[in-house]
Structure formats: C-alpha cells, structure tokens
Amino acid sequence: MIDNKFPKNFLWGAATSSYQVEGNNSFCDWWDWELKEKLEFHSGIACNHYELYKEDFNLAKELGHNCHRFSIEWSRIEKEEGIFDEQELNHYRDVVRALRERNLEPVVTLHHFTNPKWLLEKGGWENPKAVNYFLRYVEKVVAYLTSEVTYWVTINEPMVFVYNSYLLGIWPPQKKSFSHSMRVMKNLIKAHNKAFSLIHKIYKDKLLAKPRVGIAKNTRLFMPCTYKNYLLNKLAARFRDNFFNRIFLDAIKNHSDFIGVNYYTRDIVIVKNLSLNAFWANNCPDSHHNITWRNSLGWEIYPEGILDCLVSLKKYNLPILITENGSCQEKDENYFRFIYEHLKYVKKAIDLGVPVIGYIYWSLMDNFEWDKGFGARFGLVEIDYTSLKRIIRKSAWDFSTICKNNSL
Ligand code: IFM
C-alpha cells in the first residue's frame, strides 16, 4: 500500500510579502518606480492586509494551516536612515502574536525585493555598505521578535532580484550590467552570512533555543532545447543551473539552518547567438517541446521538476522548507490540481530521503504581482479589488483537507 502520509510536524501554510499585500508602502523604491514608469496599475492599497491581517490569518487557520510566511517591510521600520519606527515594530510584533494566537508558526522574511528609498539614494545593493545597513535593521527587528519567532528567511530569491534588477533591467533600479549584478550578488551573500551569525548570536545571548535561519531560493529546472544545437544548449543549461541555482547556495551553505525552496517552472534553454544574454536568459519560444500546461502568465507548469530540484539539493545535507510553490490560473479547480500534482513529487522526494520539513503555497491571497500588476492571481483566497472582499477558492478547501490530514 502506498503511504501518503507526510512526516510528523510537517509545516503546511501559505505565504505573502509585505509590498504585495499590505498596501501604501510609500517609503520604498518600488512605490516611486511605479509612479515614474507610469505603470497602468499601482500597488496602492493592495489587499489592505496591513489593517486586515487578523481577518486574513483567521482564513489561514480555518483552512487548516499550521504555519504562515510573511515579510517585514524594511522601509516601514526605517523610513529614514538610522531612525527606527517603534510603532511599526510594534505592528509586526502584533502580527507575529496574531499568528501565534492562531497556532500558526511564523516564518518571517526580512528582505523580499523592496528597499527603503534612502538605500537606493546611497547606491542600493551595489554599495558594500548596504550589508551593514541591512544588519543594523536585522538586529533591530530580530531583537524585537526573538522570543516569538524561530524561522527566519533573511533574503527572498536573491538571484531573481539580481537578474531582474541588475542584469535584465526590468525591475528597479533597472541596471543591465554583469559587473553590477556580480557586485550585488556578493553583497547579498555577505549580508546573508553575517545576518545568520548575528541572529544566532542574539538568540544565544538571550539564552533562547536556536533559531532556524535560511534564504528562500528560487530554484528552476534548466533543460536544453533538443531541437537544434543541442550541445550548445546543454552547455548553456548547465551554465545557467550553476549561475542561477548553485553559486548562491554554495556560498551560504555553512551559514544556513535550512534551505527554502521556491519552485514554479522549468526553463527550456536555447542559445540562438553567441551573446552572453543568450547564455543566461534566452528560453525556447517555439513549440519544439510538448508543453501541455501553462499558468495565466504563460509559465510552463512542470510538477515533476520539483522532484529533480529537491533531489539536487540533498547534497547540502540541510532540511528543506518549500517556502513557495504556486500558480495563477483561470479556473478554480486548476489551483488544486497544481498543488496536488506538485505534492505527489514532494512526497516522492521525501521517500527518496530528501528532508523536506514543510510546504508553503504562494500565496494566501491574490496580490500585486510586481511588474505584472494585479492580473496574475496566485491566491488560495480570491480578492475582489473593488470591495477588498476575501473569497475562499474551492481549491483552498481541497488543499485544506491535505493540511488537516497531513496526507495526500
Ligand atoms: O510573487 C512572487 C513572489 O514575490 C516571489 N516569488 C515568485 C512569486 C510569483 O511570481
């Protein structure tokens, strides 16, 4: 008989990030960028989660979750450089307490793409001093929340940030430079490693049980296009796997208590010319492969890819928390189909000895999908953006059965 049970104390939940759900985060770089770029949509009040968080956590509890991942907005805590806003620190302490009151284990992200405006004025993450600015903020926040939080995610998807903001130039500050992106990557690695030691020290000094500190790593499966130039495509796929998936993890592996995995899709790598861009960014736009399922943004949905990614991480010998996996769909039933198909492979990975300790769906509710706006709906809970009414999708109830039974 196939055993569909997940390990004891498995974490089940959903994630959000401050800028995408809270609303009115006007002190951060994205806010001004949206205005400057004259995007058709603005994050504005988003889901007003800043005020409605208790209501939203009630939904998570009702849905049988036992954990919740959210992020703290640096630009709220430190609106002006070096001046910390007690009221905002208290707000996030209330958020954590609201989770604890509902028996939802908080998984707290300290950096999820957004930065305070003042940091950008000082050169952002290209400036080596960004590391110390980040540590000063981390120290403040962590000291505030030590007794209530165990799981810390220092940085969300560092390589997505590097790619989109410094290499491809599609996100603020819109740089397109290999050397700039390398500088940023190095500073992010340093920031994580030092934050790891700092967080551990804070807990040790307070004689508290050890925290668990990691990053949330967007992990992709890179496969070569088999149509033409296979060997070159294979080389590029390997290069990209190394650059996007491995370099960062290799550099932080001794400063991590767990690896957070964000898995969404696979890339079919094609090299159409010999430019560096073709090597690190081009995907096959043609129908050389039988792609049968895409989300509403056009990303391929490839559930078996999560198994390959998880197995490839086994060598790090660290617990793995799936910190994001999710999809935007047209039809409600496809949200559950997506979850179920991925969970089958997560279970397979566990059976193969990969120490997966939890599964956190992206996202608890529809939200602001960065440069794509509000159209891409990833939520277990649908948001009516006119009334801000929350409507639980049927798929969320189906997922809830898995969470409550700890079994597929
Ligand atoms: O919305 C994002 C999130 O901020 C980071 N991971 C991927 C999600 C979907 O694109």
Coordinates of N, CA and C and ligand atoms in Angstrom, one line a residue, residues 17 20 112-113 156-157 218 262 264 297 299 324 362 367-370 378, ligand 1:
S17 N 4.0 38.6 0.8 CA 5.1 39.5 1.1 C 4.5 40.9 1.3
Q20 N 3.4 43.3 -1.5 CA 2.4 42.7 -2.4 C 1.0 42.7 -1.8
H112 N 12.3 41.1 1.0 CA 11.5 40.5 -0.1 C 11.5 41.5 -1.2
F113 N 12.5 41.7 -1.9 CA 12.7 42.5 -3.1 C 12.7 44.1 -2.9
N156 N 14.7 36.9 0.3 CA 13.8 36.1 -0.7 C 14.4 36.2 -2.1
E157 N 14.6 35.0 -2.7 CA 15.0 34.9 -4.1 C 16.1 35.9 -4.5
N218 N 14.8 30.8 -5.2 CA 14.0 30.4 -6.4 C 14.9 29.3 -7.1
N262 N 11.8 27.9 -3.5 CA 10.6 28.5 -4.2 C 10.6 27.8 -5.6
Y264 N 8.6 27.1 -9.3 CA 7.5 27.4 -10.1 C 7.5 26.7 -11.5
L297 N 0.3 33.4 -16.7 CA 1.3 34.3 -17.2 C 2.1 33.6 -18.3
W299 N 3.9 30.8 -17.9 CA 5.0 29.9 -17.5 C 4.5 28.5 -17.6
E324 N 7.8 28.5 -1.2 CA 6.9 29.0 -2.2 C 6.7 27.9 -3.3
W362 N 2.3 29.6 -2.5 CA 2.3 31.0 -2.8 C 1.0 31.2 -3.6
N367 N -2.6 39.0 -5.1 CA -1.9 40.2 -4.7 C -1.2 40.9 -5.8
F368 N -0.4 41.8 -5.5 CA 0.3 42.7 -6.5 C 1.5 41.9 -7.0
E369 N 1.4 41.4 -8.3 CA 2.5 40.6 -8.8 C 3.5 41.5 -9.6
W370 N 4.1 42.4 -8.8 CA 5.2 43.2 -9.3 C 4.9 43.9 -10.6
F378 N -2.6 34.5 -7.8 CA -1.9 33.3 -7.2 C -2.6 32.8 -6.0
Ligands
IFM1 O1 5.0 37.0 -6.4 C1 6.3 36.4 -6.5 C2 7.0 36.5 -5.1 O2 7.1 37.8 -4.7 C3 8.3 35.8 -5.2 N1 8.3 34.5 -5.8 C4 7.5 34.3 -7.0 C5 6.1 34.9 -6.9 C6 5.3 34.7 -8.2 O3 6.0 35.4 -9.2

